[in-house]
Amino acid sequence: DKKIYKIENTVNGKVKTEISGTDIKVGDLLEVSLNISTDRNLEFVHIKDLRGSGTEPMDVLSEYKWQNGLGYYQSTRDAATHFFIDNMAKGIYQINYTLKVEQAGIYSNGTAAVQCMYAPEFTSHSGGIRVSVE
């Protein structure tokens, strides 16, 4: 499952609201939330999350990260962000990363695909999200 949230700074701190596709402006910060659930232990998992054309990632350096009980290597490329996971135990996980809106227009934010690298029959993907930027 893939969801996109708009991050706004308010007097009460940062507030995340799920986007409806039309309330985004150039310069806004977006948080992509990838929700992964698995009913079995998996090894050597690759997640490829395609980005919309009008956005740029805030994390441009590739590095190993630990988030929400999951260790992974994050690699940012031109069209997608890749996540490589050695071991994923049975359960539900969430991976978040931040994007900045750079261009106005109507974009398809792409899908996220997850697949075991050495057992490609274990695969899944999310739906795409249409985004309109003013």
CSV table of N, CA and C in Angstrom, one decimal:
chain,number,residue,atom,x,y,z
A,1,ASP,N,0.8,-1.2,0.0
A,1,ASP,CA,0.0,0.0,0.0
A,1,ASP,C,0.9,1.2,0.0
A,2,LYS,N,0.5,2.2,-0.8
A,2,LYS,CA,1.3,3.4,-0.9
A,2,LYS,C,0.4,4.6,-0.6
A,3,LYS,N,0.8,5.5,0.3
A,3,LYS,CA,0.0,6.7,0.6
A,3,LYS,C,1.0,7.9,0.6
A,4,ILE,N,0.4,9.0,0.2
A,4,ILE,CA,1.2,10.3,0.2
A,4,ILE,C,0.6,11.3,1.1
A,5,TYR,N,1.4,11.9,2.0
A,5,TYR,CA,0.9,12.9,2.9
A,5,TYR,C,1.6,14.2,2.7
A,6,LYS,N,0.8,15.3,2.9
A,6,LYS,CA,1.4,16.6,2.8
A,6,LYS,C,1.8,17.0,4.2
A,7,ILE,N,3.1,17.5,4.3
A,7,ILE,CA,3.6,17.9,5.6
A,7,ILE,C,3.5,19.4,5.7
A,8,GLU,N,2.8,19.9,6.8
A,8,GLU,CA,2.6,21.4,7.0
A,8,GLU,C,3.1,21.7,8.4
A,9,ASN,N,3.8,22.8,8.5
A,9,ASN,CA,4.3,23.4,9.8
A,9,ASN,C,3.2,24.3,10.3
A,10,THR,N,2.7,24.0,11.5
A,10,THR,CA,1.7,24.8,12.2
A,10,THR,C,2.2,25.2,13.5
A,11,VAL,N,1.4,26.0,14.3
A,11,VAL,CA,1.9,26.4,15.6
A,11,VAL,C,1.9,25.2,16.5
A,12,ASN,N,1.2,24.1,16.2
A,12,ASN,CA,1.3,22.9,17.1
A,12,ASN,C,2.3,21.9,16.6
A,13,GLY,N,3.2,22.3,15.6
A,13,GLY,CA,4.2,21.4,15.1
A,13,GLY,C,3.8,20.9,13.7
A,14,LYS,N,4.5,19.9,13.3
A,14,LYS,CA,4.2,19.3,11.9
A,14,LYS,C,3.0,18.5,11.9
A,15,VAL,N,2.2,18.8,10.9
A,15,VAL,CA,0.9,18.1,10.7
A,15,VAL,C,0.9,17.4,9.3
A,16,LYS,N,0.6,16.1,9.3
A,16,LYS,CA,0.5,15.3,8.1
A,16,LYS,C,-0.9,15.1,7.7
A,17,THR,N,-1.3,15.4,6.5
A,17,THR,CA,-2.6,15.2,6.0
A,17,THR,C,-2.5,14.4,4.7
A,18,GLU,N,-3.3,13.4,4.5
A,18,GLU,CA,-3.3,12.6,3.3
A,18,GLU,C,-3.8,13.4,2.2
A,19,ILE,N,-3.1,13.4,1.0
A,19,ILE,CA,-3.5,14.3,-0.1
A,19,ILE,C,-4.6,13.7,-0.8
A,20,SER,N,-5.4,14.6,-1.4
A,20,SER,CA,-6.6,14.2,-2.2
A,20,SER,C,-6.3,14.3,-3.7
A,21,GLY,N,-5.1,14.8,-4.0
A,21,GLY,CA,-4.6,14.9,-5.3
A,21,GLY,C,-4.6,16.3,-5.9
A,22,THR,N,-5.3,17.3,-5.3
A,22,THR,CA,-5.4,18.6,-5.8
A,22,THR,C,-4.9,19.7,-4.9
A,23,ASP,N,-4.6,19.4,-3.7
A,23,ASP,CA,-4.3,20.5,-2.7
A,23,ASP,C,-2.8,20.7,-2.6
A,24,ILE,N,-2.0,20.5,-3.6
A,24,ILE,CA,-0.5,20.6,-3.5
A,24,ILE,C,0.0,21.8,-4.4
A,25,LYS,N,1.0,22.4,-3.8
A,25,LYS,CA,1.6,23.6,-4.5
A,25,LYS,C,3.1,23.4,-4.6
A,26,VAL,N,3.7,24.1,-5.5
A,26,VAL,CA,5.2,24.0,-5.7
A,26,VAL,C,5.8,24.5,-4.4
A,27,GLY,N,6.8,23.7,-3.9
A,27,GLY,CA,7.5,24.0,-2.6
A,27,GLY,C,7.0,23.2,-1.5
A,28,ASP,N,5.9,22.5,-1.6
A,28,ASP,CA,5.3,21.7,-0.5
A,28,ASP,C,6.2,20.5,-0.3
A,29,LEU,N,6.2,20.0,1.0
A,29,LEU,CA,6.9,18.8,1.4
A,29,LEU,C,5.8,17.6,1.4
A,30,LEU,N,6.2,16.5,0.8
A,30,LEU,CA,5.3,15.3,0.8
A,30,LEU,C,6.1,14.2,1.5
A,31,GLU,N,5.3,13.4,2.2
A,31,GLU,CA,5.9,12.2,2.8
A,31,GLU,C,5.2,11.0,2.1
A,32,VAL,N,6.1,10.1,1.5
A,32,VAL,CA,5.6,8.9,0.9
A,32,VAL,C,5.6,7.8,2.0
A,33,SER,N,4.5,7.1,2.2
A,33,SER,CA,4.5,6.0,3.2
A,33,SER,C,4.2,4.7,2.5
A,34,LEU,N,5.1,3.8,2.5
A,34,LEU,CA,5.0,2.5,2.0
A,34,LEU,C,4.6,1.5,3.1
A,35,ASN,N,3.5,0.9,3.0
A,35,ASN,CA,3.1,-0.1,4.0
A,35,ASN,C,3.1,-1.5,3.4
A,36,ILE,N,4.0,-2.3,4.1
A,36,ILE,CA,4.2,-3.7,3.6
A,36,ILE,C,3.8,-4.7,4.6
A,37,SER,N,3.0,-5.7,4.2
A,37,SER,CA,2.6,-6.7,5.1
A,37,SER,C,3.0,-8.1,4.5
A,38,THR,N,3.5,-8.9,5.3
A,38,THR,CA,3.9,-10.3,4.8
A,38,THR,C,3.5,-11.3,5.8
A,39,ASP,N,3.0,-12.5,5.2
A,39,ASP,CA,2.5,-13.5,6.1
A,39,ASP,C,3.6,-14.6,6.3
A,40,ARG,N,4.8,-14.4,5.8
A,40,ARG,CA,5.9,-15.3,5.9
A,40,ARG,C,7.3,-14.6,6.0
A,41,ASN,N,8.3,-15.2,6.5
A,41,ASN,CA,9.6,-14.6,6.5
A,41,ASN,C,10.2,-14.6,5.1
A,42,LEU,N,10.8,-13.4,4.8
A,42,LEU,CA,11.3,-13.2,3.4
A,42,LEU,C,12.8,-12.8,3.5
A,43,GLU,N,13.6,-13.2,2.5
A,43,GLU,CA,15.0,-12.8,2.4
A,43,GLU,C,15.2,-12.1,1.1
A,44,PHE,N,16.2,-11.2,1.1
A,44,PHE,CA,16.6,-10.5,-0.1
A,44,PHE,C,15.4,-9.9,-0.9
A,45,VAL,N,14.8,-8.9,-0.2
A,45,VAL,CA,13.6,-8.2,-0.8
A,45,VAL,C,14.0,-6.9,-1.4
A,46,HIS,N,13.5,-6.6,-2.6
A,46,HIS,CA,13.7,-5.4,-3.3
A,46,HIS,C,12.4,-4.6,-3.5
A,47,ILE,N,12.4,-3.4,-3.0
A,47,ILE,CA,11.2,-2.5,-3.2
A,47,ILE,C,11.6,-1.4,-4.1
A,48,LYS,N,10.9,-1.2,-5.2
A,48,LYS,CA,11.1,-0.1,-6.1
A,48,LYS,C,9.9,0.8,-6.1
A,49,ASP,N,10.1,2.1,-5.7
A,49,ASP,CA,9.0,3.0,-5.6
A,49,ASP,C,9.3,4.1,-6.6
A,50,LEU,N,8.4,4.2,-7.7
A,50,LEU,CA,8.5,5.2,-8.7
A,50,LEU,C,8.0,6.5,-8.2
A,51,ARG,N,8.7,7.6,-8.6
A,51,ARG,CA,8.3,9.0,-8.1
A,51,ARG,C,7.6,9.7,-9.3
A,52,GLY,N,6.8,10.7,-8.9
A,52,GLY,CA,6.2,11.6,-9.9
A,52,GLY,C,7.3,12.5,-10.5
A,53,SER,N,7.1,13.0,-11.7
A,53,SER,CA,8.1,13.8,-12.4
A,53,SER,C,8.3,15.1,-11.7
A,54,GLY,N,7.3,15.7,-11.1
A,54,GLY,CA,7.5,17.0,-10.5
A,54,GLY,C,8.0,17.1,-9.1
A,55,THR,N,8.5,15.9,-8.6
A,55,THR,CA,9.0,15.9,-7.2
A,55,THR,C,10.5,15.5,-7.2
A,56,GLU,N,11.2,15.9,-6.2
A,56,GLU,CA,12.6,15.6,-6.0
A,56,GLU,C,12.7,15.0,-4.6
A,57,PRO,N,13.6,14.0,-4.4
A,57,PRO,CA,13.7,13.4,-3.1
A,57,PRO,C,14.6,14.3,-2.2
A,58,MET,N,14.3,14.3,-0.9
A,58,MET,CA,15.1,15.0,0.1
A,58,MET,C,16.3,14.2,0.5
A,59,ASP,N,16.2,12.9,0.5
A,59,ASP,CA,17.3,12.0,0.9
A,59,ASP,C,18.0,11.5,-0.4
A,60,VAL,N,19.1,12.2,-0.8
A,60,VAL,CA,19.7,11.8,-2.1
A,60,VAL,C,20.9,10.9,-1.9
A,61,LEU,N,21.4,10.8,-0.7
A,61,LEU,CA,22.6,9.9,-0.5
A,61,LEU,C,22.1,8.5,-0.2
A,62,SER,N,22.7,7.6,-0.8
A,62,SER,CA,22.4,6.2,-0.5
A,62,SER,C,23.0,5.8,0.8
A,63,GLU,N,22.2,5.1,1.7
A,63,GLU,CA,22.7,4.7,3.0
A,63,GLU,C,21.8,3.6,3.6
A,64,TYR,N,22.4,3.0,4.6
A,64,TYR,CA,21.7,1.9,5.3
A,64,TYR,C,20.8,2.7,6.4
A,65,LYS,N,19.6,2.3,6.6
A,65,LYS,CA,18.7,2.9,7.5
A,65,LYS,C,18.0,1.8,8.4
A,66,TRP,N,17.5,2.3,9.5
A,66,TRP,CA,16.7,1.4,10.4
A,66,TRP,C,15.4,2.3,10.7
A,67,GLN,N,14.2,1.7,10.4
A,67,GLN,CA,13.0,2.4,10.6
A,67,GLN,C,11.9,1.5,10.9
A,68,ASN,N,11.2,1.7,11.9
A,68,ASN,CA,10.0,0.9,12.3
A,68,ASN,C,10.2,-0.6,12.4
A,69,GLY,N,11.4,-1.0,12.9
A,69,GLY,CA,11.7,-2.4,13.1
A,69,GLY,C,12.3,-3.1,11.9
A,70,LEU,N,12.6,-2.3,10.9
A,70,LEU,CA,13.1,-2.9,9.6
A,70,LEU,C,14.4,-2.2,9.2
A,71,GLY,N,15.5,-3.0,9.0
A,71,GLY,CA,16.7,-2.5,8.5
A,71,GLY,C,16.8,-2.6,7.0
A,72,TYR,N,17.2,-1.6,6.2
A,72,TYR,CA,17.2,-1.6,4.8
A,72,TYR,C,18.3,-0.6,4.2
A,73,TYR,N,18.7,-0.9,3.0
A,73,TYR,CA,19.6,0.0,2.3
A,73,TYR,C,18.7,0.8,1.3
A,74,GLN,N,18.8,2.1,1.4
A,74,GLN,CA,18.0,3.0,0.5
A,74,GLN,C,18.9,3.6,-0.5
A,75,SER,N,18.5,3.5,-1.8
A,75,SER,CA,19.3,4.0,-2.9
A,75,SER,C,18.3,4.9,-3.8
A,76,THR,N,18.7,6.1,-3.9
A,76,THR,CA,17.9,7.1,-4.7
A,76,THR,C,18.4,7.2,-6.1
A,77,ARG,N,17.6,7.0,-7.1
A,77,ARG,CA,17.9,7.1,-8.5
A,77,ARG,C,17.1,8.2,-9.1
A,78,ASP,N,17.2,8.4,-10.5
A,78,ASP,CA,16.5,9.4,-11.2
A,78,ASP,C,15.0,9.3,-11.1
A,79,ALA,N,14.5,8.1,-11.4
A,79,ALA,CA,13.0,7.9,-11.5
A,79,ALA,C,12.4,7.2,-10.3
A,80,ALA,N,13.2,6.6,-9.5
A,80,ALA,CA,12.7,5.8,-8.4
A,80,ALA,C,13.6,5.8,-7.2
A,81,THR,N,13.1,5.4,-6.1
A,81,THR,CA,13.8,5.1,-4.9
A,81,THR,C,13.8,3.6,-4.6
A,82,HIS,N,14.9,3.0,-4.4
A,82,HIS,CA,15.0,1.5,-4.2
A,82,HIS,C,15.4,1.2,-2.8
A,83,PHE,N,14.8,0.2,-2.3
A,83,PHE,CA,15.0,-0.3,-0.9
A,83,PHE,C,15.4,-1.8,-1.0
A,84,PHE,N,16.5,-2.1,-0.4
A,84,PHE,CA,17.0,-3.5,-0.4
A,84,PHE,C,17.0,-4.0,1.1
A,85,ILE,N,16.3,-5.1,1.3
A,85,ILE,CA,16.2,-5.7,2.6
A,85,ILE,C,16.7,-7.1,2.7
A,86,ASP,N,17.7,-7.3,3.6
A,86,ASP,CA,18.2,-8.7,3.7
A,86,ASP,C,17.2,-9.7,4.3
A,87,ASN,N,16.7,-9.3,5.4
A,87,ASN,CA,15.7,-10.2,6.1
A,87,ASN,C,14.5,-9.4,6.5
A,88,MET,N,13.3,-9.9,6.2
A,88,MET,CA,12.1,-9.3,6.6
A,88,MET,C,11.2,-10.4,7.2
A,89,ALA,N,11.1,-10.3,8.6
A,89,ALA,CA,10.3,-11.3,9.3
A,89,ALA,C,8.8,-11.0,9.0
A,90,LYS,N,8.0,-12.1,9.3
A,90,LYS,CA,6.6,-12.0,9.1
A,90,LYS,C,6.0,-10.8,9.9
A,91,GLY,N,5.2,-10.0,9.3
A,91,GLY,CA,4.6,-8.9,10.0
A,91,GLY,C,4.2,-7.7,9.1
A,92,ILE,N,4.0,-6.6,9.7
A,92,ILE,CA,3.6,-5.4,9.0
A,92,ILE,C,4.7,-4.3,9.2
A,93,TYR,N,5.1,-3.7,8.1
A,93,TYR,CA,6.2,-2.7,8.2
A,93,TYR,C,5.8,-1.4,7.4
A,94,GLN,N,6.4,-0.3,7.8
A,94,GLN,CA,6.2,1.0,7.1
A,94,GLN,C,7.5,1.7,6.9
A,95,ILE,N,7.7,2.1,5.6
A,95,ILE,CA,8.9,2.8,5.2
A,95,ILE,C,8.4,4.2,4.8
A,96,ASN,N,9.0,5.3,5.3
A,96,ASN,CA,8.6,6.6,5.0
A,96,ASN,C,9.9,7.4,4.4
A,97,TYR,N,9.6,8.2,3.4
A,97,TYR,CA,10.7,9.1,3.0
A,97,TYR,C,10.0,10.4,2.4
A,98,THR,N,10.8,11.5,2.3
A,98,THR,CA,10.3,12.8,2.0
A,98,THR,C,10.6,13.3,0.6
A,99,LEU,N,9.7,13.9,0.0
A,99,LEU,CA,9.8,14.5,-1.3
A,99,LEU,C,9.5,16.0,-1.3
A,100,LYS,N,10.1,16.8,-2.2
A,100,LYS,CA,9.7,18.2,-2.3
A,100,LYS,C,9.1,18.4,-3.7
A,101,VAL,N,8.0,19.1,-3.8
A,101,VAL,CA,7.4,19.4,-5.0
A,101,VAL,C,8.1,20.5,-5.7
A,102,GLU,N,8.6,20.3,-7.0
A,102,GLU,CA,9.4,21.2,-7.7
A,102,GLU,C,8.7,21.8,-8.9
A,103,GLN,N,7.8,21.1,-9.5
A,103,GLN,CA,7.2,21.6,-10.8
A,103,GLN,C,5.6,21.5,-10.7
A,104,ALA,N,5.0,22.5,-11.3
A,104,ALA,CA,3.5,22.4,-11.4
A,104,ALA,C,3.1,21.5,-12.6
A,105,GLY,N,1.9,20.9,-12.5
A,105,GLY,CA,1.4,20.1,-13.5
A,105,GLY,C,0.6,18.9,-12.9
A,106,ILE,N,0.2,18.0,-13.8
A,106,ILE,CA,-0.5,16.8,-13.4
A,106,ILE,C,0.4,15.6,-13.6
A,107,TYR,N,0.6,14.8,-12.5
A,107,TYR,CA,1.6,13.7,-12.6
A,107,TYR,C,0.9,12.5,-12.1
A,108,SER,N,1.4,11.4,-12.6
A,108,SER,CA,1.1,10.1,-12.0
A,108,SER,C,2.3,9.8,-11.1
A,109,ASN,N,2.0,9.5,-9.8
A,109,ASN,CA,3.1,9.3,-8.9
A,109,ASN,C,3.7,7.9,-8.9
A,110,GLY,N,3.2,7.1,-9.8
A,110,GLY,CA,3.8,5.8,-10.0
A,110,GLY,C,3.4,4.8,-8.9
A,111,THR,N,3.8,3.5,-9.1
A,111,THR,CA,3.5,2.5,-8.2
A,111,THR,C,4.7,2.1,-7.4
A,112,ALA,N,4.5,1.3,-6.4
A,112,ALA,CA,5.6,0.7,-5.6
A,112,ALA,C,5.5,-0.8,-5.8
A,113,ALA,N,6.6,-1.4,-6.1
A,113,ALA,CA,6.6,-2.9,-6.4
A,113,ALA,C,7.6,-3.5,-5.4
A,114,VAL,N,7.2,-4.6,-4.8
A,114,VAL,CA,8.0,-5.4,-3.9
A,114,VAL,C,8.2,-6.8,-4.4
A,115,GLN,N,9.4,-7.3,-4.4
A,115,GLN,CA,9.7,-8.6,-4.9
A,115,GLN,C,10.9,-9.2,-4.2
A,116,CYS,N,10.8,-10.6,-4.0
A,116,CYS,CA,12.0,-11.3,-3.5
A,116,CYS,C,13.0,-11.5,-4.7
A,117,MET,N,14.2,-11.1,-4.5
A,117,MET,CA,15.2,-11.2,-5.6
A,117,MET,C,15.5,-12.6,-6.1
A,118,TYR,N,15.5,-13.6,-5.2
A,118,TYR,CA,15.8,-14.9,-5.6
A,118,TYR,C,14.6,-15.8,-5.6
A,119,ALA,N,13.4,-15.3,-5.3
A,119,ALA,CA,12.2,-16.0,-5.5
A,119,ALA,C,11.1,-15.1,-6.1
A,120,PRO,N,11.3,-14.8,-7.3
A,120,PRO,CA,10.4,-13.7,-8.0
A,120,PRO,C,8.9,-14.0,-8.0
A,121,GLU,N,8.5,-15.2,-7.6
A,121,GLU,CA,7.1,-15.5,-7.5
A,121,GLU,C,6.4,-14.8,-6.3
A,122,PHE,N,7.2,-14.4,-5.3
A,122,PHE,CA,6.7,-13.6,-4.2
A,122,PHE,C,6.9,-12.1,-4.6
A,123,THR,N,5.8,-11.6,-5.1
A,123,THR,CA,5.8,-10.2,-5.6
A,123,THR,C,4.4,-9.5,-5.4
A,124,SER,N,4.4,-8.2,-5.3
A,124,SER,CA,3.2,-7.4,-5.2
A,124,SER,C,3.5,-6.0,-5.6
A,125,HIS,N,2.4,-5.2,-5.8
A,125,HIS,CA,2.6,-3.8,-6.1
A,125,HIS,C,1.4,-3.0,-5.6
A,126,SER,N,1.7,-1.7,-5.5
A,126,SER,CA,0.6,-0.8,-5.0
A,126,SER,C,-0.1,-0.2,-6.2
A,127,GLY,N,-1.1,0.6,-6.0
A,127,GLY,CA,-1.8,1.3,-7.0
A,127,GLY,C,-1.0,2.6,-7.2
A,128,GLY,N,-1.2,3.3,-8.3
A,128,GLY,CA,-0.7,4.6,-8.6
A,128,GLY,C,-1.6,5.7,-8.0
A,129,ILE,N,-1.0,6.9,-7.9
A,129,ILE,CA,-1.7,8.0,-7.3
A,129,ILE,C,-1.5,9.2,-8.3
A,130,ARG,N,-2.6,9.8,-8.7
A,130,ARG,CA,-2.6,10.9,-9.6
A,130,ARG,C,-2.5,12.2,-8.8
A,131,VAL,N,-1.6,13.1,-9.1
A,131,VAL,CA,-1.3,14.3,-8.3
A,131,VAL,C,-1.4,15.5,-9.2
A,132,SER,N,-2.1,16.5,-8.8
A,132,SER,CA,-2.2,17.8,-9.5
A,132,SER,C,-1.5,18.9,-8.7
A,133,VAL,N,-0.5,19.5,-9.2
A,133,VAL,CA,0.2,20.5,-8.5
A,133,VAL,C,-0.1,21.9,-9.2
A,134,GLU,N,-0.4,22.9,-8.3
A,134,GLU,CA,-0.7,24.2,-8.8
A,134,GLU,C,0.5,25.0,-8.9
